[in-house]
Amino acid sequence: QQQVKQSPQSLIVQKGGISIINCAYENTAFDYFPWYQQFPGKGPALLIAIRPDVSEKKEGRFTISFNKSAKQFSLHIMDSQPGDSATYFCAASTYNQGGKLIFGQGTELSVKP
Amino acid sequence: SAVISQKPSRDICQRGTSLTIQCQVDSQVTMMFWYRQQPGQSLTLIATANQGSEATYESGFVIDKFPISRPNLTFSTLTVSNMSPEDSSIYLCSVESDSRYEQYFGPGTRLTVT
């Protein structure tokens, strides 16, 4: 029940295209859903996050879509650029569990020029 | 967001030895976390370290193997004890922001055990 399942494992997108990464969770107590971007040799960087009281959040080219009833959320990267090539992790946590993040398996995104 | 540094950035160690990893934050934070990222894998929480209290370990991780110190609000250490090649991983510390949701990660310590 603590799992977060992420797909696809890898993704190849052409420059200018839309990258879509999906995550599904089971624990309905989760109330915070962040996405992290990780470049090789670096720590994960917080990209964007959403709370379950909204269905969508947009920051620049990055959008989170959240479907509470389906227990799914996704990251959309618009106008994907080669510099977006990285590994993306979704995660989930519960406020009353002290910030413990449960991570998805990760998606390796490659944006081709 | 907080600026987090870790030392060492990488190390190669022999089996049976121990390594202590340091995590320094540029501001006072209540909660610090230690994660492990095995090669090509996702992140798994090892333990939560709050200043002034014992660390709380996740299932599968024990204090004898991963002792943690948290002497003040800006610093923590994780020791990987009696290392084996299976301990080869990236070890990451993270801190929670004042919002109690946002979590920021350090650059990681890449450990190779031979």
Tab-separated table of N, CA and C in Angstrom, chain A residues 31-109:
chain	number	residue	atom	x	y	z
A	31	ASP	N	-0.772	12.925	0.703
A	31	ASP	CA	-1.342	14.253	0.475
A	31	ASP	C	-0.334	15.241	-0.103
A	32	TYR	N	0.743	14.727	-0.637
A	32	TYR	CA	1.742	15.588	-1.262
A	32	TYR	C	2.453	14.767	-2.320
A	33	PHE	N	2.532	15.321	-3.553
A	33	PHE	CA	3.045	14.559	-4.688
A	33	PHE	C	4.052	15.413	-5.455
A	34	PRO	N	5.333	15.238	-5.152
A	34	PRO	CA	6.367	16.003	-5.856
A	34	PRO	C	6.975	15.213	-7.009
A	35	TRP	N	7.570	15.945	-7.909
A	35	TRP	CA	8.380	15.361	-8.972
A	35	TRP	C	9.804	15.891	-8.808
A	36	TYR	N	10.757	14.983	-8.992
A	36	TYR	CA	12.162	15.347	-8.906
A	36	TYR	C	12.847	15.060	-10.235
A	37	GLN	N	13.834	15.891	-10.544
A	37	GLN	CA	14.656	15.740	-11.738
A	37	GLN	C	16.079	15.456	-11.278
A	38	GLN	N	16.674	14.426	-11.835
A	38	GLN	CA	18.035	14.076	-11.431
A	38	GLN	C	18.926	13.914	-12.651
A	39	PHE	N	20.005	14.688	-12.675
A	39	PHE	CA	21.020	14.554	-13.709
A	39	PHE	C	22.117	13.618	-13.192
A	40	PRO	N	22.823	12.950	-14.101
A	40	PRO	CA	23.874	12.020	-13.667
A	40	PRO	C	24.885	12.691	-12.740
A	41	GLY	N	25.166	12.030	-11.638
A	41	GLY	CA	26.154	12.543	-10.691
A	41	GLY	C	25.645	13.635	-9.774
A	42	LYS	N	24.354	13.928	-9.836
A	42	LYS	CA	23.773	14.990	-9.012
A	42	LYS	C	22.682	14.431	-8.124
A	43	GLY	N	22.349	15.185	-7.076
A	43	GLY	CA	21.211	14.821	-6.259
A	43	GLY	C	19.915	15.207	-6.944
A	44	PRO	N	18.813	14.593	-6.549
A	44	PRO	CA	17.510	14.953	-7.134
A	44	PRO	C	17.159	16.395	-6.801
A	45	ALA	N	16.587	17.084	-7.768
A	45	ALA	CA	16.156	18.475	-7.581
A	45	ALA	C	14.639	18.547	-7.666
A	46	LEU	N	14.035	19.192	-6.686
A	46	LEU	CA	12.580	19.349	-6.688
A	46	LEU	C	12.156	20.186	-7.881
A	47	LEU	N	11.258	19.623	-8.675
A	47	LEU	CA	10.845	20.261	-9.924
A	47	LEU	C	9.504	20.973	-9.766
A	48	ILE	N	8.530	20.241	-9.292
A	48	ILE	CA	7.173	20.749	-9.138
A	48	ILE	C	6.430	19.769	-8.235
A	49	ALA	N	5.430	20.272	-7.521
A	49	ALA	CA	4.685	19.409	-6.607
A	49	ALA	C	3.227	19.843	-6.572
A	50	ILE	N	2.376	18.917	-6.138
A	50	ILE	CA	0.954	19.198	-6.091
A	50	ILE	C	0.341	18.598	-4.837
A	51	ARG	N	-0.682	19.237	-4.334
A	51	ARG	CA	-1.490	18.719	-3.249
A	51	ARG	C	-2.800	18.200	-3.837
A	52	PRO	N	-3.497	17.297	-3.196
A	52	PRO	CA	-4.678	16.671	-3.803
A	52	PRO	C	-5.914	17.556	-3.865
A	53	ASP	N	-5.826	18.790	-3.387
A	53	ASP	CA	-6.988	19.666	-3.461
A	53	ASP	C	-7.083	20.394	-4.802
A	54	VAL	N	-6.097	20.182	-5.690
A	54	VAL	CA	-6.162	20.763	-7.031
A	54	VAL	C	-5.917	19.661	-8.053
A	55	SER	N	-6.424	19.855	-9.270
A	55	SER	CA	-6.294	18.823	-10.301
A	55	SER	C	-5.152	19.088	-11.255
A	56	GLU	N	-4.616	20.303	-11.227
A	56	GLU	CA	-3.534	20.617	-12.144
A	56	GLU	C	-2.693	21.753	-11.576
A	57	LYS	N	-1.392	21.669	-11.827
A	57	LYS	CA	-0.492	22.746	-11.448
A	57	LYS	C	0.533	22.919	-12.551
A	58	LYS	N	0.750	24.164	-12.937
A	58	LYS	CA	1.652	24.445	-14.043
A	58	LYS	C	2.736	25.405	-13.597
A	59	GLU	N	3.978	25.079	-13.960
A	59	GLU	CA	5.098	25.971	-13.714
A	59	GLU	C	5.977	25.957	-14.962
A	60	GLY	N	5.852	27.010	-15.728
A	60	GLY	CA	6.607	27.084	-16.976
A	60	GLY	C	6.190	25.986	-17.938
A	61	ARG	N	7.152	25.185	-18.386
A	61	ARG	CA	6.844	24.103	-19.324
A	61	ARG	C	6.406	22.817	-18.619
A	62	PHE	N	6.412	22.827	-17.299
A	62	PHE	CA	6.099	21.627	-16.526
A	62	PHE	C	4.705	21.715	-15.918
A	63	THR	N	3.916	20.659	-16.102
A	63	THR	CA	2.559	20.596	-15.577
A	63	THR	C	2.347	19.261	-14.880
A	64	ILE	N	1.749	19.317	-13.703
A	64	ILE	CA	1.289	18.096	-13.038
A	64	ILE	C	-0.224	18.018	-13.214
A	65	SER	N	-0.691	16.849	-13.648
A	65	SER	CA	-2.120	16.566	-13.665
A	65	SER	C	-2.400	15.528	-12.590
A	66	PHE	N	-3.451	15.769	-11.817
A	66	PHE	CA	-3.735	14.907	-10.668
A	66	PHE	C	-5.169	14.404	-10.735
A	67	ASN	N	-5.351	13.102	-10.638
A	67	ASN	CA	-6.676	12.481	-10.667
A	67	ASN	C	-6.851	11.714	-9.359
A	68	LYS	N	-7.527	12.359	-8.416
A	68	LYS	CA	-7.653	11.777	-7.082
A	68	LYS	C	-8.459	10.482	-7.097
A	69	SER	N	-9.531	10.436	-7.871
A	69	SER	CA	-10.384	9.253	-7.879
A	69	SER	C	-9.658	8.044	-8.471
A	70	ALA	N	-8.814	8.294	-9.447
A	70	ALA	CA	-8.052	7.214	-10.076
A	70	ALA	C	-6.746	6.929	-9.344
A	71	LYS	N	-6.408	7.795	-8.394
A	71	LYS	CA	-5.139	7.681	-7.662
A	71	LYS	C	-3.956	7.676	-8.621
A	72	GLN	N	-3.972	8.652	-9.520
A	72	GLN	CA	-2.915	8.775	-10.515
A	72	GLN	C	-2.509	10.236	-10.650
A	73	PHE	N	-1.253	10.435	-10.995
A	73	PHE	CA	-0.801	11.771	-11.314
A	73	PHE	C	0.286	11.671	-12.372
A	74	SER	N	0.441	12.726	-13.143
A	74	SER	CA	1.372	12.670	-14.254
A	74	SER	C	2.106	13.992	-14.406
A	75	LEU	N	3.274	13.889	-15.013
A	75	LEU	CA	4.094	15.050	-15.330
A	75	LEU	C	4.105	15.224	-16.843
A	76	HIS	N	3.792	16.425	-17.282
A	76	HIS	CA	3.855	16.768	-18.690
A	76	HIS	C	4.952	17.818	-18.870
A	77	ILE	N	5.855	17.546	-19.793
A	77	ILE	CA	6.889	18.521	-20.136
A	77	ILE	C	6.601	18.991	-21.555
A	78	MET	N	6.180	20.223	-21.662
A	78	MET	CA	5.862	20.791	-22.966
A	78	MET	C	7.143	21.285	-23.642
A	79	ASP	N	7.114	21.287	-24.998
A	79	ASP	CA	8.264	21.803	-25.750
A	79	ASP	C	9.562	21.226	-25.188
A	80	SER	N	9.641	19.924	-25.108
A	80	SER	CA	10.796	19.253	-24.498
A	80	SER	C	12.095	19.651	-25.203
A	81	GLN	N	13.142	19.857	-24.409
A	81	GLN	CA	14.440	20.291	-24.905
A	81	GLN	C	15.515	19.262	-24.540
A	82	PRO	N	16.594	19.208	-25.307
A	82	PRO	CA	17.670	18.261	-24.963
A	82	PRO	C	18.178	18.434	-23.533
A	83	GLY	N	18.131	19.646	-23.018
A	83	GLY	CA	18.549	19.894	-21.640
A	83	GLY	C	17.614	19.289	-20.608
A	84	ASP	N	16.448	18.828	-21.052
A	84	ASP	CA	15.521	18.155	-20.132
A	84	ASP	C	15.891	16.682	-19.951
A	85	SER	N	16.838	16.205	-20.737
A	85	SER	CA	17.239	14.801	-20.648
A	85	SER	C	17.808	14.524	-19.264
A	86	ALA	N	17.136	13.665	-18.531
A	86	ALA	CA	17.471	13.391	-17.131
A	86	ALA	C	16.588	12.230	-16.674
A	87	THR	N	16.762	11.838	-15.424
A	87	THR	CA	15.864	10.855	-14.824
A	87	THR	C	14.866	11.592	-13.944
A	88	TYR	N	13.602	11.253	-14.100
A	88	TYR	CA	12.533	11.905	-13.349
A	88	TYR	C	11.912	10.897	-12.383
A	89	PHE	N	11.731	11.351	-11.173
A	89	PHE	CA	11.115	10.527	-10.141
A	89	PHE	C	9.855	11.203	-9.628
A	90	CYS	N	8.766	10.448	-9.568
A	90	CYS	CA	7.624	10.924	-8.816
A	90	CYS	C	7.753	10.407	-7.389
A	91	ALA	N	7.037	11.025	-6.496
A	91	ALA	CA	7.080	10.626	-5.093
A	91	ALA	C	5.766	10.999	-4.433
A	92	ALA	N	5.584	10.484	-3.233
A	92	ALA	CA	4.387	10.796	-2.457
A	92	ALA	C	4.734	10.754	-0.979
A	93	SER	N	4.023	11.570	-0.220
A	93	SER	CA	4.232	11.555	1.231
A	93	SER	C	2.948	11.929	1.941
A	94	THR	N	2.980	11.717	3.239
A	94	THR	CA	1.845	12.026	4.098
A	94	THR	C	2.305	12.970	5.188
A	95	TYR	N	1.569	14.026	5.376
A	95	TYR	CA	1.964	15.063	6.331
A	95	TYR	C	2.220	14.493	7.716
A	96	ASN	N	1.364	13.598	8.173
A	96	ASN	CA	1.496	13.104	9.541
A	96	ASN	C	2.503	11.972	9.664
A	97	GLN	N	3.222	11.655	8.609
A	97	GLN	CA	4.298	10.670	8.686
A	97	GLN	C	5.649	11.343	8.582
A	98	GLY	N	5.648	12.647	8.874
A	98	GLY	CA	6.925	13.323	9.036
A	98	GLY	C	7.766	13.458	7.803
A	99	GLY	N	7.149	13.591	6.646
A	99	GLY	CA	7.900	13.902	5.442
A	99	GLY	C	8.527	12.736	4.743
A	100	LYS	N	8.241	11.534	5.141
A	100	LYS	CA	8.820	10.363	4.478
A	100	LYS	C	8.336	10.293	3.046
A	101	LEU	N	9.262	10.373	2.103
A	101	LEU	CA	8.935	10.314	0.684
A	101	LEU	C	9.028	8.881	0.176
A	102	ILE	N	7.991	8.450	-0.512
A	102	ILE	CA	8.000	7.174	-1.210
A	102	ILE	C	8.172	7.479	-2.683
A	103	PHE	N	9.237	6.954	-3.282
A	103	PHE	CA	9.582	7.283	-4.651
A	103	PHE	C	9.102	6.228	-5.626
A	104	GLY	N	8.739	6.698	-6.825
A	104	GLY	CA	8.533	5.797	-7.935
A	104	GLY	C	9.872	5.281	-8.456
A	105	GLN	N	9.790	4.409	-9.458
A	105	GLN	CA	10.985	3.717	-9.929
A	105	GLN	C	11.873	4.576	-10.816
A	106	GLY	N	11.337	5.697	-11.293
A	106	GLY	CA	12.137	6.579	-12.129
A	106	GLY	C	11.893	6.370	-13.611
A	107	THR	N	12.012	7.459	-14.370
A	107	THR	CA	11.893	7.427	-15.832
A	107	THR	C	13.087	8.148	-16.426
A	108	GLU	N	13.802	7.451	-17.264
A	108	GLU	CA	14.946	8.067	-17.941
A	108	GLU	C	14.464	8.695	-19.243
A	109	LEU	N	14.486	10.020	-19.275
A	109	LEU	CA	14.010	10.769	-20.438
A	109	LEU	C	15.184	11.189	-21.309
